[in-house]
């Protein structure tokens, strides 16, 4: 461990601050602080101003909760996208990752986290309620919270027959216990609307060698085997 | 390479700014930007304020050019230190590293860089002139730039006899070509003052295995072998 003996209080405070970033230890923080010290003053001010602006001025899309410069994000306001499909993800980062694949053309819903009792995050800390409202609207039903959607008759969402036939919710959450829990929780909330609910395919990665696959993944890959498409 | 498709201009600008830090790629910059976005606003403001304060308010010691909160740094103003020895280093970081060894009790001189024609850094970009003036003063001579030191007689620094017998300059620069060049340049500037000039011991590291040492280091270790002290 690096002994802490700073020649300047200002340097120590900057190192303390930079050290708060994830994955940046005290040695790296010192290196970064000394680097910033060597830069022209206007570059450092530009650096800090960009971070402050991001934190102070960023907006979240009113529909999907994605980071956005406007009230409605560029994805939600893009009429060429499939408005019948909602892909539920944990974070902004996940939206960017899926967008980068170029394989998805529907809408998103950013939960802003994942149900995690250990970290004190419950369903009410996430945007699940907003998701249920969106699904209700998509299916032309009333959601469980009493918000009226443009419903045709007085039914509450229990019959699959009234669902929007093409509508689909994709639960694109991580495959760990917390992700599965969150997926299951959401599934229970929306299954009554008669909407198709899917989750990401799990199996061996493309190009993966059987020899190095873990047993759980390999086992699931066999159980969920797909028709061979040459 | 990560495709660049940012959902927000603010996010993109913050990522661009963070990406300027050494060793931080665009993926890491995005991760850090999204982390900062999740933090309470006051934490982010504290983070950027600490960096701005460091850059705007930090002082450099008038004597040794070390980072300092005062005009004269805590090392230069510490009367218990050996004022006859000056250790010449490239950067602030090097002072901290040597201080952390606890093995050195003299003063320092921070060059602020190293002579590097490729990077356009010449002797005049460093604090070599200030170093020569300090050495001249230490030896009671006039420096080559015509600054009077408290000289006894009218001699210019050519005789070793007039030097301060206990005075020493340690050239603690890196062992690469640029470091050696800088050491040699400084040596030529100060050798006339009749001061003892030394450099760091080079050889195998403590605990190093002969098998894995590079040939140059091993060769020098043999040539510069030391008396065995059991």
XYZ file of C-alpha atoms in Angstrom:
460
model
C 0.000 0.000 0.000
C 1.184 3.479 -0.915
C 1.999 5.479 2.189
C -0.050 8.633 2.363
C 2.195 11.593 2.717
C 1.008 14.332 0.424
C 3.062 17.463 -0.106
C -0.114 19.526 -0.474
C -3.588 19.475 1.038
C -5.073 20.412 -2.335
C -3.399 17.433 -3.966
C -4.635 15.123 -1.233
C -8.204 16.373 -1.599
C -8.102 15.898 -5.372
C -6.704 12.383 -4.947
C -9.448 11.598 -2.407
C -12.072 12.800 -4.885
C -10.667 10.896 -7.874
C -10.234 7.802 -5.709
C -14.055 7.692 -5.338
C -14.391 6.651 -8.987
C -14.991 2.922 -9.439
C -11.864 0.963 -10.309
C -9.512 3.861 -9.579
C -7.141 3.152 -6.694
C -5.116 5.733 -4.796
C -2.024 5.286 -6.957
C -4.003 5.794 -10.163
C -5.812 8.722 -8.580
C -2.470 10.349 -7.772
C -1.269 9.743 -11.312
C -4.448 11.317 -12.733
C -4.268 14.286 -10.346
C -0.653 15.002 -11.314
C -1.592 14.639 -14.975
C -4.396 17.184 -14.589
C -1.958 19.495 -12.825
C 0.278 19.493 -15.893
C -2.541 20.365 -18.293
C -3.406 23.919 -19.366
C -5.899 25.471 -16.963
C -8.620 25.804 -19.625
C -8.418 22.080 -20.422
C -8.989 21.204 -16.771
C -11.907 23.627 -16.569
C -13.371 22.133 -19.733
C -13.021 18.666 -18.191
C -14.818 19.556 -14.968
C -17.451 21.650 -16.757
C -18.354 18.729 -19.043
C -18.901 16.499 -16.001
C -20.922 19.130 -14.142
C -23.082 19.764 -17.226
C -23.753 16.071 -17.629
C -24.863 15.725 -14.024
C -26.820 18.986 -13.843
C -28.503 19.159 -17.224
C -29.086 15.610 -18.421
C -32.725 14.623 -18.915
C -34.392 11.248 -18.867
C -36.937 10.294 -21.511
C -40.454 10.656 -20.088
C -41.477 7.364 -21.727
C -38.575 4.934 -21.421
C -36.295 6.684 -18.825
C -33.323 6.586 -21.179
C -30.802 9.424 -21.001
C -31.906 12.073 -23.444
C -31.319 15.688 -24.397
C -35.076 16.133 -24.887
C -38.310 15.261 -23.093
C -38.724 12.223 -25.340
C -35.607 10.362 -26.432
C -34.568 9.830 -30.030
C -35.596 6.161 -29.925
C -39.096 6.738 -28.526
C -39.708 9.564 -30.998
C -38.465 7.552 -34.004
C -41.561 6.522 -35.922
C -39.686 3.939 -37.975
C -39.228 1.767 -34.866
C -41.518 -1.082 -33.904
C -43.770 0.450 -31.224
C -45.257 -2.925 -30.278
C -42.083 -4.260 -28.678
C -40.593 -3.069 -25.400
C -37.178 -4.332 -24.347
C -36.756 -4.051 -20.559
C -33.165 -3.387 -19.445
C -31.407 -2.531 -16.227
C -29.427 0.504 -17.337
C -28.641 3.145 -19.937
C -25.512 1.189 -20.768
C -27.576 -1.848 -21.760
C -29.605 0.219 -24.219
C -26.377 1.423 -25.820
C -25.036 -2.143 -26.008
C -28.189 -3.506 -27.658
C -28.384 -0.524 -30.032
C -24.806 -1.233 -31.070
C -25.758 -4.732 -32.203
C -28.076 -3.196 -34.810
C -30.372 -6.219 -34.340
C -33.228 -4.620 -32.413
C -35.717 -2.131 -33.769
C -38.300 -1.811 -31.004
C -38.524 0.462 -27.967
C -36.858 0.194 -24.560
C -37.699 0.564 -20.910
C -34.850 1.379 -18.509
C -35.523 0.062 -14.990
C -32.725 2.095 -13.425
C -31.491 -0.901 -11.446
C -32.443 -4.370 -10.427
C -34.323 -5.812 -7.442
C -31.679 -6.473 -4.814
C -32.722 -6.933 -1.176
C -29.044 -6.978 -0.119
C -28.535 -3.494 -1.527
C -31.938 -2.340 -0.284
C -33.382 -1.942 -3.775
C -37.030 -2.965 -4.024
C -39.517 -2.854 -6.913
C -40.662 0.648 -5.933
C -37.128 2.002 -6.475
C -37.283 0.971 -10.103
C -39.505 2.148 -12.960
C -41.618 -1.033 -12.887
C -44.840 0.862 -12.247
C -44.191 3.005 -15.324
C -43.468 -0.155 -17.329
C -46.773 -1.732 -16.261
C -48.582 1.449 -17.309
C -46.890 1.340 -20.728
C -47.795 -2.330 -21.173
C -51.390 -1.606 -20.118
C -51.621 1.164 -22.661
C -50.099 -1.053 -25.354
C -52.735 -3.710 -24.636
C -55.570 -1.221 -24.259
C -56.149 -2.229 -20.642
C -56.271 -0.537 -17.248
C -53.114 -1.093 -15.252
C -53.242 -2.472 -11.732
C -52.661 1.000 -10.265
C -56.020 2.312 -11.497
C -54.599 4.411 -14.336
C -57.084 4.257 -17.166
C -55.736 3.166 -20.512
C -57.929 3.532 -23.583
C -59.845 0.447 -22.584
C -62.703 -0.940 -24.672
C -64.659 -2.732 -21.976
C -64.546 -2.806 -18.172
C -62.399 -5.916 -17.881
C -59.265 -5.969 -15.743
C -56.299 -7.602 -17.359
C -56.854 -11.322 -16.937
C -57.812 -12.621 -20.360
C -55.132 -13.228 -22.962
C -57.720 -12.788 -25.695
C -57.899 -9.020 -25.317
C -54.139 -8.466 -25.676
C -52.535 -6.686 -28.603
C -51.628 -9.746 -30.648
C -48.300 -8.414 -31.969
C -47.167 -6.815 -28.718
C -44.146 -8.210 -26.891
C -42.066 -7.446 -23.818
C -38.467 -8.681 -23.891
C -36.921 -9.098 -20.442
C -33.251 -8.399 -21.212
C -31.895 -8.572 -17.659
C -28.749 -10.288 -16.444
C -28.766 -14.013 -15.795
C -27.863 -13.900 -12.111
C -30.243 -14.422 -9.199
C -31.158 -10.745 -8.935
C -31.826 -10.489 -12.650
C -33.983 -13.623 -12.627
C -35.878 -12.341 -9.582
C -36.563 -9.027 -11.267
C -37.634 -10.756 -14.483
C -40.022 -12.977 -12.544
C -41.450 -10.033 -10.609
C -42.103 -8.107 -13.808
C -43.543 -11.198 -15.501
C -46.106 -11.549 -12.715
C -47.062 -7.892 -13.053
C -47.666 -7.979 -16.799
C -48.629 -11.557 -17.632
C -52.293 -10.706 -16.978
C -52.368 -8.345 -19.935
C -52.069 -11.224 -22.350
C -48.883 -9.864 -23.882
C -46.090 -12.042 -25.209
C -43.161 -12.032 -22.748
C -39.732 -13.279 -23.793
C -36.224 -13.267 -22.429
C -32.773 -13.304 -24.027
C -31.500 -16.580 -25.459
C -28.900 -18.190 -23.200
C -26.370 -20.705 -24.386
C -22.836 -21.042 -25.621
C -21.396 -17.875 -27.114
C -20.706 -17.855 -30.845
C -17.319 -19.428 -31.448
C -17.212 -20.883 -27.913
C -15.497 -24.182 -27.371
C -17.542 -26.865 -25.567
C -14.516 -27.839 -23.541
C -14.381 -24.487 -21.760
C -18.114 -23.908 -21.232
C -19.413 -24.051 -17.671
C -21.749 -26.963 -16.933
C -24.838 -24.839 -16.309
C -24.534 -23.027 -19.631
C -23.763 -26.218 -21.524
C -26.678 -28.016 -19.837
C -29.101 -25.235 -20.701
C -27.756 -25.148 -24.256
C -28.706 -28.792 -24.683
C -32.146 -28.428 -23.107
C -32.930 -25.296 -25.146
C -31.443 -26.641 -28.382
C -32.624 -25.003 -31.576
C -33.569 -26.273 -35.007
C -30.444 -26.484 -37.148
C -30.449 -23.772 -39.806
C -27.759 -24.461 -42.351
C -13.773 -0.641 -31.070
C -16.955 0.554 -29.398
C -19.335 2.125 -31.904
C -20.074 5.703 -31.003
C -23.761 6.241 -30.789
C -24.538 8.341 -27.744
C -28.116 8.929 -26.631
C -27.190 12.394 -25.386
C -24.822 15.151 -26.487
C -24.024 15.899 -22.832
C -23.025 12.306 -22.251
C -20.851 12.303 -25.351
C -19.080 15.488 -24.266
C -18.430 14.113 -20.803
C -17.078 10.875 -22.274
C -14.831 12.886 -24.617
C -13.495 14.837 -21.646
C -12.891 11.799 -19.428
C -11.324 9.972 -22.371
C -8.519 12.593 -22.354
C -7.181 11.172 -19.083
C -4.143 8.925 -19.571
C -4.968 5.226 -19.598
C -8.737 5.779 -19.784
C -10.266 4.426 -22.994
C -13.701 5.305 -24.340
C -15.396 2.324 -22.723
C -13.978 3.157 -19.311
C -14.834 6.814 -19.862
C -18.454 5.847 -20.561
C -18.526 3.677 -17.454
C -17.150 6.541 -15.327
C -19.571 9.064 -16.867
C -22.569 6.813 -16.131
C -21.239 6.258 -12.615
C -21.007 10.007 -12.006
C -24.536 10.378 -13.365
C -25.829 8.034 -10.665
C -24.128 9.925 -7.834
C -25.809 12.644 -5.764
C -25.324 16.044 -7.388
C -23.296 17.426 -4.458
C -20.811 14.548 -4.711
C -20.206 15.308 -8.370
C -19.782 19.008 -7.600
C -17.351 18.147 -4.810
C -15.395 15.961 -7.237
C -15.057 18.650 -9.903
C -14.404 21.411 -7.341
C -11.506 19.428 -5.830
C -9.917 19.103 -9.264
C -10.462 22.772 -10.128
C -9.002 23.854 -6.788
C -5.945 21.704 -7.301
C -5.287 23.186 -10.733
C -6.142 26.775 -9.831
C -4.675 27.163 -6.374
C -1.699 24.850 -6.083
C 1.656 26.540 -5.478
C 5.164 25.396 -6.241
C 7.944 25.782 -3.694
C 10.085 28.806 -4.578
C 13.248 26.836 -3.805
C 12.773 23.277 -5.049
C 9.642 23.605 -7.294
C 7.830 20.888 -5.393
C 4.044 21.148 -5.067
C 3.299 23.046 -1.901
C 0.514 24.860 -0.098
C 2.968 27.597 0.895
C 5.709 29.671 -0.708
C 8.333 27.321 0.671
C 7.485 23.615 0.899
C 7.517 21.602 4.101
C 10.745 19.828 3.128
C 12.711 22.982 2.307
C 11.507 24.663 5.502
C 12.324 21.653 7.694
C 15.487 22.556 9.584
C 16.136 18.976 10.656
C 16.933 18.017 7.057
C 20.428 17.886 5.576
C 20.709 21.176 3.665
C 23.979 20.139 1.998
C 22.414 17.480 -0.225
C 20.145 18.155 -3.195
C 18.409 15.249 -4.894
C 17.472 16.140 -8.488
C 14.307 14.436 -9.742
C 12.088 14.686 -12.779
C 8.712 15.109 -11.103
C 6.646 15.675 -7.988
C 5.812 11.986 -8.051
C 9.485 11.064 -7.698
C 9.827 13.223 -4.568
C 6.836 11.392 -3.043
C 8.333 7.998 -3.968
C 11.730 8.805 -2.422
C 10.094 10.328 0.671
C 8.112 7.135 1.102
C 11.323 5.104 1.341
C 12.243 7.048 4.495
C 15.903 6.678 3.472
C 16.663 10.218 2.364
C 16.912 13.256 4.574
C 18.251 15.973 2.267
C 16.518 18.468 -0.002
C 15.121 18.051 -3.516
C 15.058 19.844 -6.810
C 12.168 19.089 -9.178
C 13.155 19.585 -12.834
C 9.562 19.477 -14.073
C 10.462 17.121 -16.911
C 13.416 15.666 -18.732
C 15.396 16.774 -21.776
C 13.630 15.224 -24.756
C 14.290 16.592 -28.246
C 11.544 14.346 -29.667
C 8.955 16.009 -27.408
C 10.497 19.428 -27.955
C 11.684 19.759 -24.349
C 15.052 21.462 -24.013
C 17.094 22.470 -20.947
C 15.436 25.895 -20.819
C 12.016 24.267 -20.319
C 13.227 22.706 -17.085
C 14.381 24.256 -13.819
C 18.065 23.554 -14.521
C 19.035 27.213 -14.287
C 17.470 27.415 -10.839
C 19.322 24.242 -9.852
C 22.662 25.698 -10.954
C 21.936 28.829 -8.905
C 21.180 26.686 -5.841
C 24.368 24.686 -6.292
C 26.359 27.898 -6.743
C 24.923 29.275 -3.532
C 25.629 26.013 -1.716
C 29.281 26.193 -2.824
C 29.572 29.917 -2.206
C 30.240 30.609 -5.886
C 28.791 32.740 -8.654
C 26.680 30.744 -11.072
C 27.322 30.837 -14.809
C 24.395 33.193 -15.337
C 26.041 36.036 -13.418
C 23.870 35.731 -10.320
C 26.061 36.566 -7.376
C 26.180 34.002 -4.631
C 27.750 34.906 -1.297
C 31.153 34.412 -2.801
C 34.354 34.807 -0.797
C 36.739 35.715 -3.583
C 36.326 36.674 -7.255
C 36.867 33.183 -8.669
C 34.443 31.606 -11.126
C 33.619 28.004 -10.412
C 36.526 26.012 -11.767
C 38.485 24.808 -8.759
C 37.273 21.867 -6.768
C 39.184 23.131 -3.781
C 36.740 25.918 -3.056
C 33.655 23.670 -2.986
C 31.609 23.006 0.132
C 33.284 19.760 1.171
C 30.112 18.047 2.438
C 27.838 19.209 -0.367
C 26.378 16.678 -2.803
C 24.015 16.595 -5.739
C 22.260 13.272 -6.375
C 21.006 12.860 -9.944
C 17.966 10.636 -9.391
C 16.692 10.522 -12.986
C 15.450 7.538 -14.923
C 17.917 5.188 -16.557
C 16.767 5.631 -20.150
C 18.508 7.667 -22.841
C 16.641 10.868 -22.012
C 17.376 10.488 -18.307
C 21.066 9.840 -18.972
C 21.233 12.824 -21.344
C 19.662 15.086 -18.745
C 21.988 13.785 -16.037
C 25.002 14.413 -18.248
C 23.819 17.915 -19.155
C 23.335 18.822 -15.497
C 26.673 17.255 -14.567
C 28.458 19.499 -17.048
C 26.696 22.556 -15.646
C 27.622 21.893 -12.027
C 30.856 19.908 -12.119
C 32.872 23.148 -12.132
C 31.637 24.024 -8.646
C 33.660 21.201 -7.147
C 30.593 19.583 -5.620
C 30.207 15.833 -5.233
C 27.805 14.513 -7.889
C 26.299 11.038 -7.568
C 23.561 9.004 -9.248
C 21.293 6.205 -8.073
C 22.750 2.725 -7.714
C 21.695 0.455 -10.578
C 21.713 -3.299 -10.361
C 19.492 -6.254 -9.612
C 16.482 -5.459 -7.486
C 16.381 -6.905 -3.977
C 15.049 -10.443 -4.168
C 15.551 -10.587 -7.943
C 16.482 -13.855 -9.536
C 19.593 -13.834 -11.778
C 17.805 -16.012 -14.290
C 15.244 -13.328 -15.114
C 17.504 -10.251 -15.087
C 18.153 -8.539 -18.402
C 21.750 -8.732 -19.638
C 22.471 -5.021 -19.360
C 21.383 -4.860 -15.720
C 23.204 -8.071 -14.844
C 26.336 -6.896 -16.635
C 26.324 -3.565 -14.811
C 25.679 -5.361 -11.532
C 28.884 -7.311 -11.998
C 30.984 -4.319 -13.047
C 29.637 -2.168 -10.173
C 29.862 -4.978 -7.603
C 29.958 -3.898 -3.970
C 31.886 -5.074 -0.921
C 29.994 -7.910 0.741
C 28.488 -6.761 4.035
C 27.268 -9.761 5.980
